[in-house]
Amino acid sequence: MSRRLVLVALLFTALYLSSNADGYPCSSTEGLPLVRNISELTQNSYGRPGLSHMTVAGSLLHGMKEVEVWLQTFASGSHTPIHRHSCEEVFVVLKGSGTLYLASNSHSKYPGNPQEFPIFSNSTFHIPVNDAHQIWNTNKEEDLQFLVIVTRPPVKVFIYDDWHMPHTAAKLKFPYYWDEECYLIPPTKDEL
């Protein structure tokens, strides 16, 4: 099979699966308790040093339709990549402190020099749709932990090498790290 044909097949499979999240074994809420102990949920770094991510409620993992909720912890000095996505995002900082970097102008050809906003325990902030941003744990003494609520899951993330990279050159990461396992499982049919 030619490389081009394989790429086309993978593209169509990804498009089909992204439009049919209900068909995933990952998206089943069957057997999922209504009340769960968050300390018993799985956490993972997904190969990113300093990150601990937990999907508390997700579209692919739990069948959520409109929102996802994540619990993320960043060790001192760790950070997200510079990125953007076409969803709304709200953060509630549970502990620690750090810095939010937000593109000064996401509507020009590239993000530009970012604005800096201090974030701290009990603060909350939101990221406008498609605004490039990055979060750093700049606290040398304490982890930075927050709840993240995103709309329009599963999230499609565009990653930048730096703040002056053109928007058109940002690299799409989909599925995102914590959704990858669901895209490895073929969808189940819901018909007889």
Short mmCIF file of C-alpha atoms in Angstrom, two decimals:
data_model
loop_
_atom_site.label_atom_id
_atom_site.label_comp_id
_atom_site.label_asym_id
_atom_site.label_seq_id
_atom_site.Cartn_x
_atom_site.Cartn_y
_atom_site.Cartn_z
CA MET A 1 0.00 0.00 0.00
CA SER A 2 1.43 3.38 -0.92
CA ARG A 3 2.35 5.87 1.77
CA ARG A 4 -0.13 8.38 0.34
CA LEU A 5 -2.99 5.85 0.53
CA VAL A 6 -2.10 5.02 4.14
CA LEU A 7 -2.12 8.74 5.03
CA VAL A 8 -5.50 9.22 3.33
CA ALA A 9 -6.92 6.19 5.16
CA LEU A 10 -5.63 7.52 8.49
CA LEU A 11 -7.10 10.95 7.77
CA PHE A 12 -10.54 9.54 6.97
CA THR A 13 -10.40 7.30 10.04
CA ALA A 14 -9.53 10.27 12.26
CA LEU A 15 -12.29 12.39 10.72
CA TYR A 16 -14.82 9.59 11.16
CA LEU A 17 -13.82 8.95 14.73
CA SER A 18 -13.78 12.64 15.66
CA SER A 19 -17.32 13.01 14.33
CA ASN A 20 -18.52 9.85 16.06
CA ALA A 21 -17.16 9.99 19.61
CA ASP A 22 -20.27 8.18 20.85
CA GLY A 23 -19.06 5.01 19.10
CA TYR A 24 -15.97 4.71 21.26
CA PRO A 25 -15.62 2.24 24.07
CA CYS A 26 -13.76 5.11 25.78
CA SER A 27 -16.87 7.30 25.71
CA SER A 28 -19.13 4.96 27.62
CA THR A 29 -20.59 6.13 30.92
CA GLU A 30 -21.92 2.62 31.52
CA GLY A 31 -20.71 1.42 34.90
CA LEU A 32 -19.23 4.82 35.74
CA PRO A 33 -20.27 5.79 39.28
CA LEU A 34 -22.15 9.07 39.60
CA VAL A 35 -19.88 10.09 42.49
CA ARG A 36 -16.17 9.32 42.26
CA ASN A 37 -13.19 9.94 44.54
CA ILE A 38 -10.84 12.22 42.60
CA SER A 39 -7.80 10.82 44.46
CA GLU A 40 -8.54 7.42 42.87
CA LEU A 41 -8.59 8.70 39.27
CA THR A 42 -5.67 8.00 36.93
CA GLN A 43 -3.00 10.67 36.49
CA ASN A 44 -0.37 10.69 33.76
CA SER A 45 2.45 12.92 32.50
CA TYR A 46 2.03 11.81 28.86
CA GLY A 47 5.78 12.09 28.41
CA ARG A 48 5.85 15.76 29.44
CA PRO A 49 8.22 16.28 32.39
CA GLY A 50 6.68 18.17 35.29
CA LEU A 51 3.06 17.56 34.20
CA SER A 52 0.40 15.56 35.99
CA HIS A 53 -2.87 15.45 34.03
CA MET A 54 -6.18 13.88 35.01
CA THR A 55 -9.34 14.00 32.91
CA VAL A 56 -12.04 14.34 35.56
CA ALA A 57 -14.86 14.39 33.00
CA GLY A 58 -14.17 14.09 29.28
CA SER A 59 -15.87 13.65 25.94
CA LEU A 60 -13.94 10.60 24.79
CA LEU A 61 -13.33 9.01 28.18
CA HIS A 62 -16.72 9.70 29.77
CA GLY A 63 -19.15 10.66 27.01
CA MET A 64 -19.45 14.36 27.90
CA LYS A 65 -20.97 16.36 25.04
CA GLU A 66 -20.29 20.06 25.70
CA VAL A 67 -17.44 20.39 28.22
CA GLU A 68 -14.40 18.64 29.63
CA VAL A 69 -12.87 19.09 33.08
CA TRP A 70 -9.19 18.45 33.76
CA LEU A 71 -7.09 18.57 36.90
CA GLN A 72 -3.52 19.55 36.03
CA THR A 73 -0.45 19.98 38.19
CA PHE A 74 2.77 21.58 36.95
CA ALA A 75 6.02 21.18 38.89
CA SER A 76 8.21 24.21 39.49
CA GLY A 77 9.68 25.48 36.21
CA SER A 78 7.38 23.43 33.97
CA HIS A 79 4.93 24.90 31.48
CA THR A 80 2.48 24.32 28.69
CA PRO A 81 3.61 24.80 25.10
CA ILE A 82 2.66 28.05 23.38
CA HIS A 83 -0.65 27.01 21.84
CA ARG A 84 -4.18 27.93 20.77
CA HIS A 85 -7.45 26.08 20.21
CA SER A 86 -10.96 26.85 19.00
CA CYS A 87 -12.65 26.37 22.35
CA GLU A 88 -13.29 28.43 25.44
CA GLU A 89 -11.12 27.59 28.41
CA VAL A 90 -11.55 28.54 32.08
CA PHE A 91 -8.98 27.92 34.80
CA VAL A 92 -9.42 27.82 38.58
CA VAL A 93 -6.07 27.90 40.37
CA LEU A 94 -6.23 25.55 43.37
CA LYS A 95 -2.69 26.00 44.67
CA GLY A 96 0.61 27.58 43.78
CA SER A 97 1.35 30.51 41.53
CA GLY A 98 2.73 31.20 38.10
CA THR A 99 2.41 33.31 34.99
CA LEU A 100 -0.12 33.31 32.17
CA TYR A 101 1.32 34.52 28.87
CA LEU A 102 -1.37 35.64 26.43
CA ALA A 103 -0.80 36.76 22.85
CA SER A 104 -0.96 40.52 22.52
CA ASN A 105 -2.65 40.19 19.13
CA SER A 106 -3.93 36.82 17.99
CA HIS A 107 -5.59 38.38 14.96
CA SER A 108 -2.41 39.44 13.15
CA LYS A 109 -0.10 37.05 11.28
CA TYR A 110 1.62 35.79 14.45
CA PRO A 111 0.96 36.02 18.22
CA GLY A 112 3.61 38.67 18.98
CA ASN A 113 5.14 39.52 22.34
CA PRO A 114 2.79 38.13 24.99
CA GLN A 115 1.15 40.00 27.84
CA GLU A 116 2.05 38.61 31.28
CA PHE A 117 -0.55 38.00 33.99
CA PRO A 118 0.30 36.69 37.47
CA ILE A 119 -1.88 33.76 38.54
CA PHE A 120 -2.17 32.51 42.11
CA SER A 121 -4.16 30.29 44.46
CA ASN A 122 -7.90 31.07 44.32
CA SER A 123 -7.57 33.09 41.11
CA THR A 124 -9.50 32.27 37.98
CA PHE A 125 -8.98 33.28 34.37
CA HIS A 126 -10.27 32.47 30.92
CA ILE A 127 -8.64 32.17 27.51
CA PRO A 128 -10.53 33.66 24.56
CA VAL A 129 -11.17 31.35 21.60
CA ASN A 130 -8.09 30.95 19.36
CA ASP A 131 -5.85 33.24 21.46
CA ALA A 132 -2.32 31.85 21.71
CA HIS A 133 -1.27 31.35 25.32
CA GLN A 134 1.14 29.60 27.64
CA ILE A 135 1.19 28.92 31.39
CA TRP A 136 4.38 28.64 33.43
CA ASN A 137 4.84 27.55 37.02
CA THR A 138 7.27 30.30 38.01
CA ASN A 139 7.04 29.42 41.73
CA LYS A 140 10.32 27.82 42.83
CA GLU A 141 8.79 26.38 46.01
CA GLU A 142 5.41 24.90 45.07
CA ASP A 143 3.51 23.02 42.38
CA LEU A 144 0.93 24.93 40.35
CA GLN A 145 -2.41 23.10 40.29
CA PHE A 146 -5.63 24.08 38.57
CA LEU A 147 -8.94 22.83 37.28
CA VAL A 148 -9.44 23.47 33.58
CA ILE A 149 -12.86 23.56 31.91
CA VAL A 150 -12.87 23.45 28.09
CA THR A 151 -15.76 23.64 25.66
CA ARG A 152 -16.19 21.84 22.33
CA PRO A 153 -14.26 18.68 23.18
CA PRO A 154 -12.20 16.87 22.10
CA VAL A 155 -9.71 19.72 21.88
CA LYS A 156 -7.65 20.32 18.74
CA VAL A 157 -4.44 22.14 19.69
CA PHE A 158 -2.15 24.22 17.46
CA ILE A 159 1.39 24.42 18.89
CA TYR A 160 3.90 27.22 18.23
CA ASP A 161 7.70 27.06 18.43
CA ASP A 162 7.83 30.68 19.63
CA TRP A 163 5.71 33.85 19.89
CA HIS A 164 6.75 35.05 16.43
CA MET A 165 5.83 31.88 14.53
CA PRO A 166 3.05 32.61 11.99
CA HIS A 167 -0.38 31.21 12.91
CA THR A 168 -0.40 29.31 9.61
CA ALA A 169 2.80 27.48 10.61
CA ALA A 170 1.54 26.30 14.02
CA LYS A 171 1.45 22.50 14.20
CA LEU A 172 -1.87 20.72 14.80
CA LYS A 173 -1.76 18.16 17.64
CA PHE A 174 -4.87 16.01 17.37
CA PRO A 175 -5.78 13.90 19.12
CA TYR A 176 -4.18 15.57 22.10
CA TYR A 177 -2.01 13.44 24.37
CA TRP A 178 -4.74 12.36 26.80
CA ASP A 179 -7.18 11.49 24.00
CA GLU A 180 -4.77 9.39 21.93
CA GLU A 181 -5.67 6.06 23.54
CA CYS A 182 -9.31 6.44 22.50
CA TYR A 183 -8.32 6.93 18.86
CA LEU A 184 -6.38 3.64 18.91
CA ILE A 185 -9.56 1.68 19.68
CA PRO A 186 -11.92 1.06 16.75
CA PRO A 187 -15.45 2.41 17.23
CA THR A 188 -18.21 0.02 18.22
CA LYS A 189 -21.33 -0.25 16.10
CA ASP A 190 -24.60 0.60 17.78
CA GLU A 191 -26.75 -1.24 15.28
CA LEU A 192 -27.82 -4.86 15.01
#
